Short mmCIF file of C-alpha atoms and ligand atoms in Angstrom, two decimals:
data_model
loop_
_atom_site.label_atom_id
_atom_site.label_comp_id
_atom_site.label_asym_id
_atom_site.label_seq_id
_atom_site.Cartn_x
_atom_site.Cartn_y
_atom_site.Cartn_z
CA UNK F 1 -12.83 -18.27 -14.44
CA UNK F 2 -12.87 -18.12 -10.94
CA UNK F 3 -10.25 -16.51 -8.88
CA UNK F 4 -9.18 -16.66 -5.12
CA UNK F 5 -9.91 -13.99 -3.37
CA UNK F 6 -6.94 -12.82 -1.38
CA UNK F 7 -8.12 -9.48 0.32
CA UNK F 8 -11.36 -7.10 0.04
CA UNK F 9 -10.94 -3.67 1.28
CA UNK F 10 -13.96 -0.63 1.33
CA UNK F 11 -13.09 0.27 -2.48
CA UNK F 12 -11.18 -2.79 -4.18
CA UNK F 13 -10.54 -6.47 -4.10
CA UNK F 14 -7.16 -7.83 -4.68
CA UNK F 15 -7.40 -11.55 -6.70
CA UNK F 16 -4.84 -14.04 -7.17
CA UNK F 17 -3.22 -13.07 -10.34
CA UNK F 18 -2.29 -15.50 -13.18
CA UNK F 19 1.28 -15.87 -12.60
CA UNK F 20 3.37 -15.92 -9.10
CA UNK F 21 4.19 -12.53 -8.20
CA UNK F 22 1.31 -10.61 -9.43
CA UNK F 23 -2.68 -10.03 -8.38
CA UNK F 24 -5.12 -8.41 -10.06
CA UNK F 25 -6.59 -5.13 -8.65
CA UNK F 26 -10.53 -4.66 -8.95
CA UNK F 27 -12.07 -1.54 -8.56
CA UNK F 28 -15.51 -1.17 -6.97
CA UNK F 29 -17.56 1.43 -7.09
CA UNK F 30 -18.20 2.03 -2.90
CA UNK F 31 -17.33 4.73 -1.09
CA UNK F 32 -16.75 5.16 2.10
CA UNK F 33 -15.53 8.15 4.87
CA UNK F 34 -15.26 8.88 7.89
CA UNK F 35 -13.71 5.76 9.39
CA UNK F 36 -16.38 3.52 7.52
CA UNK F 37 -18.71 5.77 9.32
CA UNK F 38 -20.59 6.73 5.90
CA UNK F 39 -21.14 4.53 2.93
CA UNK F 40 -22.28 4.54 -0.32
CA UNK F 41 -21.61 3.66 -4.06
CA UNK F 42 -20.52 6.44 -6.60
CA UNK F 43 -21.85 4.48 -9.83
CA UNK F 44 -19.28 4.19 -12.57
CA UNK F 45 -16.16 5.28 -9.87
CA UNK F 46 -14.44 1.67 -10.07
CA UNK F 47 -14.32 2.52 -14.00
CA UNK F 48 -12.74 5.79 -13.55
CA UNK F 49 -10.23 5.22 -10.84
CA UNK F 50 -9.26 1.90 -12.95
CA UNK F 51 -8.19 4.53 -15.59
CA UNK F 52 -7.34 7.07 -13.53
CA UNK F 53 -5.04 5.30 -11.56
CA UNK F 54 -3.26 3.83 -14.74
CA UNK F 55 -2.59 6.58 -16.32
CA UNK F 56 -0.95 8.49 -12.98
CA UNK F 57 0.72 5.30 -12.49
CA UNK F 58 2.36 5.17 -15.89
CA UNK F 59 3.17 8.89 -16.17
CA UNK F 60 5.72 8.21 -12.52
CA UNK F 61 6.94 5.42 -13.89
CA UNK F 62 8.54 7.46 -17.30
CA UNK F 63 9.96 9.48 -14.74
CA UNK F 64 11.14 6.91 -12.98
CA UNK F 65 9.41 6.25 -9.90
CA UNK F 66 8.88 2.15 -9.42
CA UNK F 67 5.40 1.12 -9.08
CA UNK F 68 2.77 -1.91 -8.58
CA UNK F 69 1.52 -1.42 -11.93
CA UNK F 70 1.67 -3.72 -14.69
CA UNK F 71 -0.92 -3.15 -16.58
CA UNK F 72 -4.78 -2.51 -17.18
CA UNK F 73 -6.58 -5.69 -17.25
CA UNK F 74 -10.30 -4.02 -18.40
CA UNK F 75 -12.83 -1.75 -17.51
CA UNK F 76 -12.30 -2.33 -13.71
CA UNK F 77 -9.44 -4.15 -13.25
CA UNK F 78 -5.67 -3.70 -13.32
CA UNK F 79 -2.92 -6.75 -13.32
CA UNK F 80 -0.37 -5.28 -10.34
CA UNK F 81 2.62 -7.18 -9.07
CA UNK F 82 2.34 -8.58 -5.40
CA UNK F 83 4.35 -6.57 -2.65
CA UNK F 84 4.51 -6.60 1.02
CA UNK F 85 2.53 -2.88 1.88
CA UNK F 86 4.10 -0.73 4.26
CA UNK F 87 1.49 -0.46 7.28
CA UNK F 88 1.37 3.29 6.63
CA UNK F 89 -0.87 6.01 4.87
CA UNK F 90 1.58 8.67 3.46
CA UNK F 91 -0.46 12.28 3.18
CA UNK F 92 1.48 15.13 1.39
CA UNK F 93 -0.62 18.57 1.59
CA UNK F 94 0.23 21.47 -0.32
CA UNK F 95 -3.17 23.14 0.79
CA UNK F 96 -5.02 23.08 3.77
CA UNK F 97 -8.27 20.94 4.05
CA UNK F 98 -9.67 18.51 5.95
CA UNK F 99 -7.95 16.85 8.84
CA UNK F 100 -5.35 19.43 9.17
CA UNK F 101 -7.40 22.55 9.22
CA UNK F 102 -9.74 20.51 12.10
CA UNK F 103 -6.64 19.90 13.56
CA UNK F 104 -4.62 22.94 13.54
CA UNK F 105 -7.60 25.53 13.05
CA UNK F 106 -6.34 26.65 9.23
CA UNK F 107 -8.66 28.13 7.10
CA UNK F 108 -9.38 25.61 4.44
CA UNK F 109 -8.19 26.82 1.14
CA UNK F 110 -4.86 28.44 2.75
CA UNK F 111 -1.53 27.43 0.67
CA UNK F 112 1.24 26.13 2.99
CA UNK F 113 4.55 27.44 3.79
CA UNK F 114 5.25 23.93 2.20
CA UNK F 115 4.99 20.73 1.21
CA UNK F 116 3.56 18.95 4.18
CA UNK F 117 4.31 15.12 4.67
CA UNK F 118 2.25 13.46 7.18
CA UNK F 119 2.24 9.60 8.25
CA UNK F 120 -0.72 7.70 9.55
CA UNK F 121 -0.72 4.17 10.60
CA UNK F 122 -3.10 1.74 8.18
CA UNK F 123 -5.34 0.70 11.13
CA UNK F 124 -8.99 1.11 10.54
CA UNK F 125 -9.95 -0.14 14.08
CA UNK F 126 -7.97 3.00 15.39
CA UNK F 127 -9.13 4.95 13.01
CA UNK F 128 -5.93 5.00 11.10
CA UNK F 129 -3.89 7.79 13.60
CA UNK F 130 -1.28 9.61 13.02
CA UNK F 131 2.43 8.40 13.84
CA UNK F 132 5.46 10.24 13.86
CA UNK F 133 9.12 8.80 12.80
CA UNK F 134 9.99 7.74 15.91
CA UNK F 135 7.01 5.49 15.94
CA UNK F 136 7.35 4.40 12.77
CA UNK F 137 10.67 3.17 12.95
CA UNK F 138 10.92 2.22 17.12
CA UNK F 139 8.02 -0.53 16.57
CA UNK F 140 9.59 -1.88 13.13
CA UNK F 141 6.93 -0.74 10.45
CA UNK F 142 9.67 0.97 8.05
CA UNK F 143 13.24 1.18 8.52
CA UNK F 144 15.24 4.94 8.56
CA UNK F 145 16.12 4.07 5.17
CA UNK F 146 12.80 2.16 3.86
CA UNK F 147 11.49 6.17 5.17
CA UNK F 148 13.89 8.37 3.75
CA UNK F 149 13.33 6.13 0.42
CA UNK F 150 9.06 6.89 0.62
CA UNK F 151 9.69 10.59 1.82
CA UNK F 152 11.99 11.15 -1.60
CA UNK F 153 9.89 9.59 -4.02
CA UNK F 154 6.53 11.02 -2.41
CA UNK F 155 8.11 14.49 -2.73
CA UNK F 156 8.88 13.61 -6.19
CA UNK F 157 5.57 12.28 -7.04
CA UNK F 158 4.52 15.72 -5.66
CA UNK F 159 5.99 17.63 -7.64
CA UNK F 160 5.30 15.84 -10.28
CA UNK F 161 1.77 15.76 -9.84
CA UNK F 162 1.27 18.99 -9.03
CA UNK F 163 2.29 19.77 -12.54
CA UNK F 164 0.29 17.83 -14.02
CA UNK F 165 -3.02 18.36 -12.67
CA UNK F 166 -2.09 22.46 -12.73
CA UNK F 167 -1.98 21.59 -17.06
CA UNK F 168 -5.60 20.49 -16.43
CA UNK F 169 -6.92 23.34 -14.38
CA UNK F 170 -6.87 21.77 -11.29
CA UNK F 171 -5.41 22.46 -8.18
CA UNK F 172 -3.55 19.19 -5.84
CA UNK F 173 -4.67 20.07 -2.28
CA UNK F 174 -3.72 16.50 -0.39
CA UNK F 175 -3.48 13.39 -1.35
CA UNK F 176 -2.37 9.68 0.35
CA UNK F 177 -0.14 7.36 -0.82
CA UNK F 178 1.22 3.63 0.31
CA UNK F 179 4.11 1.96 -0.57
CA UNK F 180 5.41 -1.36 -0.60
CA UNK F 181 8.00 -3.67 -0.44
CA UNK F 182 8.99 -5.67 -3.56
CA UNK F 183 11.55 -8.16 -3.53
CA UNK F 184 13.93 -9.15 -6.37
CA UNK F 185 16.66 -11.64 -6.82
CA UNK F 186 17.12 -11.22 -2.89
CA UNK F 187 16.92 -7.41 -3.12
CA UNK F 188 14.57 -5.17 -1.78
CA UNK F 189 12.90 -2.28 -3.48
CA UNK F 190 10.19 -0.04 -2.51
CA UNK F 191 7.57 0.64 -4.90
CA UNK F 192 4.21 3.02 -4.94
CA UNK F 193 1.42 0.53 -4.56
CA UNK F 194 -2.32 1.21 -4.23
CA UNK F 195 -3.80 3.43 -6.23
CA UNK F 196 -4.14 7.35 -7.26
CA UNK F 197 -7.57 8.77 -7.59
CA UNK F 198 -9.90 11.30 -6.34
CA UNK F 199 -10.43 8.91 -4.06
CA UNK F 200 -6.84 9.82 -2.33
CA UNK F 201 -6.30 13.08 -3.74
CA UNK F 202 -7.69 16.33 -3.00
CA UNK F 203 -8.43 17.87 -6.39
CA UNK F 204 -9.51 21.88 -6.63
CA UNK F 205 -10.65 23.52 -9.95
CA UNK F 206 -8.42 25.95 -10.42
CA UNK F 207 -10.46 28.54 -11.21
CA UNK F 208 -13.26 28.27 -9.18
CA UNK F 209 -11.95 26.31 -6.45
CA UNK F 210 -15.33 23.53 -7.08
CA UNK F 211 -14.09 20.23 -5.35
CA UNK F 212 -13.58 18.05 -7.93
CA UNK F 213 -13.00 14.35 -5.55
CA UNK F 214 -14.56 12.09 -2.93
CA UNK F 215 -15.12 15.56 -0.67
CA UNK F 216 -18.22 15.73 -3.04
CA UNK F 217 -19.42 12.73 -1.15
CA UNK F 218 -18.21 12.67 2.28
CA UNK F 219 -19.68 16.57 2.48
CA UNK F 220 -23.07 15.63 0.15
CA UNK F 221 -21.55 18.05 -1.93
CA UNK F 222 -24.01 16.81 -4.97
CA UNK F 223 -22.54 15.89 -8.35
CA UNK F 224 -20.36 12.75 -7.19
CA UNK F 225 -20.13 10.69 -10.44
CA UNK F 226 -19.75 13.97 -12.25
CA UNK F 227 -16.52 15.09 -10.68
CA UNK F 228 -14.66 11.67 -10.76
CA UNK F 229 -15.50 11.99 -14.82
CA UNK F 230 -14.59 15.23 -15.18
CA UNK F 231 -11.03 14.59 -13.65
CA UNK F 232 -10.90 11.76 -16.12
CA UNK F 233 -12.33 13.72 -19.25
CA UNK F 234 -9.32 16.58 -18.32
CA UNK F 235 -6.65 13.72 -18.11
CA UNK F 236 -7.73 12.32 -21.78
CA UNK F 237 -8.94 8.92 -20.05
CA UNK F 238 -13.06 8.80 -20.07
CA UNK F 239 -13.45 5.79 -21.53
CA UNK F 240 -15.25 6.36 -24.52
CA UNK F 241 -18.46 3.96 -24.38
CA UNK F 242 -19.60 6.60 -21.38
CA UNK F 243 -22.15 5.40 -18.71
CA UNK F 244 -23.40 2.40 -20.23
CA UNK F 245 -20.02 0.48 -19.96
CA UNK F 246 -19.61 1.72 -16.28
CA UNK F 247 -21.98 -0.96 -14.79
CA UNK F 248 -20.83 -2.81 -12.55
CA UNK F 249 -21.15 -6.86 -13.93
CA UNK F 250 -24.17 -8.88 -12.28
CA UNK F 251 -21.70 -11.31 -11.30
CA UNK F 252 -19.11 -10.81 -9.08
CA UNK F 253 -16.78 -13.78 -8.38
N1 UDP E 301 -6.90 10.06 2.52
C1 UDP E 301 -7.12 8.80 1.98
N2 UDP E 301 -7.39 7.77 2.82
C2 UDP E 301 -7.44 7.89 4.16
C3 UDP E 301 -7.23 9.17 4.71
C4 UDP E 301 -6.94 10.23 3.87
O1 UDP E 301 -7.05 8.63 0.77
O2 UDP E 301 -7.69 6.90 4.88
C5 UDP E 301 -6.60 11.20 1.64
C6 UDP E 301 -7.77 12.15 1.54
O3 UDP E 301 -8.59 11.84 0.44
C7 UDP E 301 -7.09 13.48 1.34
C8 UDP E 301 -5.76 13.33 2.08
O4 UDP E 301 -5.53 11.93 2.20
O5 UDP E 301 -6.83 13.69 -0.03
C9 UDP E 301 -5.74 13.99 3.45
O6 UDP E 301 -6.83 13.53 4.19
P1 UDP E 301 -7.17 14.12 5.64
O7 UDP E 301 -6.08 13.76 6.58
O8 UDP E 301 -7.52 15.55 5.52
O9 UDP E 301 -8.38 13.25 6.15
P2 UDP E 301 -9.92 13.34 5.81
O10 UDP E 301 -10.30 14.77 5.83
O11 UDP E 301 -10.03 12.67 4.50
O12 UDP E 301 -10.50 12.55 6.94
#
């Protein structure tokens, strides 16, 4: 069967789905950092973060928090319904790493006073930078209230999430989330879109503080593949038919 294309981004494509309202979310396996700077292919990620992704998505959603998902289509894609995204990356950091210890000179590895919410505009040409609220809501790209709705359900998800992962030995150091809007008999509700993954996230062993996500490839850290399936054999969710079903298919429509 072959699908329109609608949008293809550095890690997945987004197809028309089969009824109005929804798409269907592939999952490649490239990898990219640094502002598209560095690129590569983690083989077997699209598989991983398919799962991955499904299984954070349907944990928030028994607690309540609305999201894209629908549900998992097959080994690398996911039906998702179609919403309007929010033109902003939402970072929450419970530990310093990366941008913010560049930034602010913090020792990587240092735990934060607090939960730290940060907004970036999606704009890879430049380089995604970060905006404040004023920005945000003076050019249009969320209302006050469309914000104060993402800030409470990202500290939620937070919370949330850092719960979870702490049951599997691993700490939640960052991680980025998007939301978007999703529109209903004429009203408006704001759901998590995207995806959750160790592509987004910031994932720490617990006890030995080993980097367990995409810093394993953006700092040639070694061991790529193995990371992203040891996140996924700790949440229950390696698919079971292992490397062999992880291939990407020859064909790609
Ligand atoms: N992140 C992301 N996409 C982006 C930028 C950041 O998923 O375009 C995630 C990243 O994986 C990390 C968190 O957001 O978990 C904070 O990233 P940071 O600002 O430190 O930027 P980086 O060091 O990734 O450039």
């Amino acid at each position: 069967m072959r699908r329109k294309k609608i949008y293809e981004g550095k890690a997945k494509v987004l197809f028309e789905g089969p009824e109005p309202g929804t798409l269907v979310q592939y999952f490649k396996d490239d990898a990219t950092a640094f502002n598209n700077q560095k690129q590569g292919l983690i083989a077997g990620k699209g598989v991983l973060n398919n799962r991955i992704s499904e299984f954070l998505m349907q944990k928030l959603e028994e607690i309540g928090i609305p999201t894209h998902f629908v549900r998992r289509l097959n080994m690398r894609e996911q039906l998702i319904r179609e919403v309007e995204i929010i033109p902003l990356e939402i970072i929450v950091r419970n530990v310093a790493a990366g941008s913010i210890s560049k930034r602010l000179g913090i020792e990587e590895g240092t735990i934060l006073p607090r939960a730290i919410v940060e907004y970036c505009l999606k704009d890879d040409a430049l380089g995604d930078p970060m905006v404040t609220e004023e920005h945000i809501t003076a050019f249009g790209w969320a209302s006050p209230q469309d914000l104060d709705e993402m800030l409470q359900l990202t500290l939620r998800i937070n919370d949330f999430l850092n719960g979870l992962f702490l049951g599997i030995g691993l700490k939640l150091v960052d991680f980025k989330l998007e939301f978007g809007r999703l529109w209903e008999d004429d009203q408006m509700r704001i759901v998590l879109a995207d995806e959750i993954s160790p592509d987004s996230c910031r994932l720490w062993d617990v006890a030995t503080n080993e980097k367990m996500d995409k810093d394993r490839f953006r700092r040639d850290l070694g061991k790529v593949e193995e990371a992203y399936q040891e996140v996924a054999r700790r949440l229950g969710v390696l698919p079971e038919a292992g490397p062999v079903d992880m291939k990407p298919p020859k064909v790609m429509q």
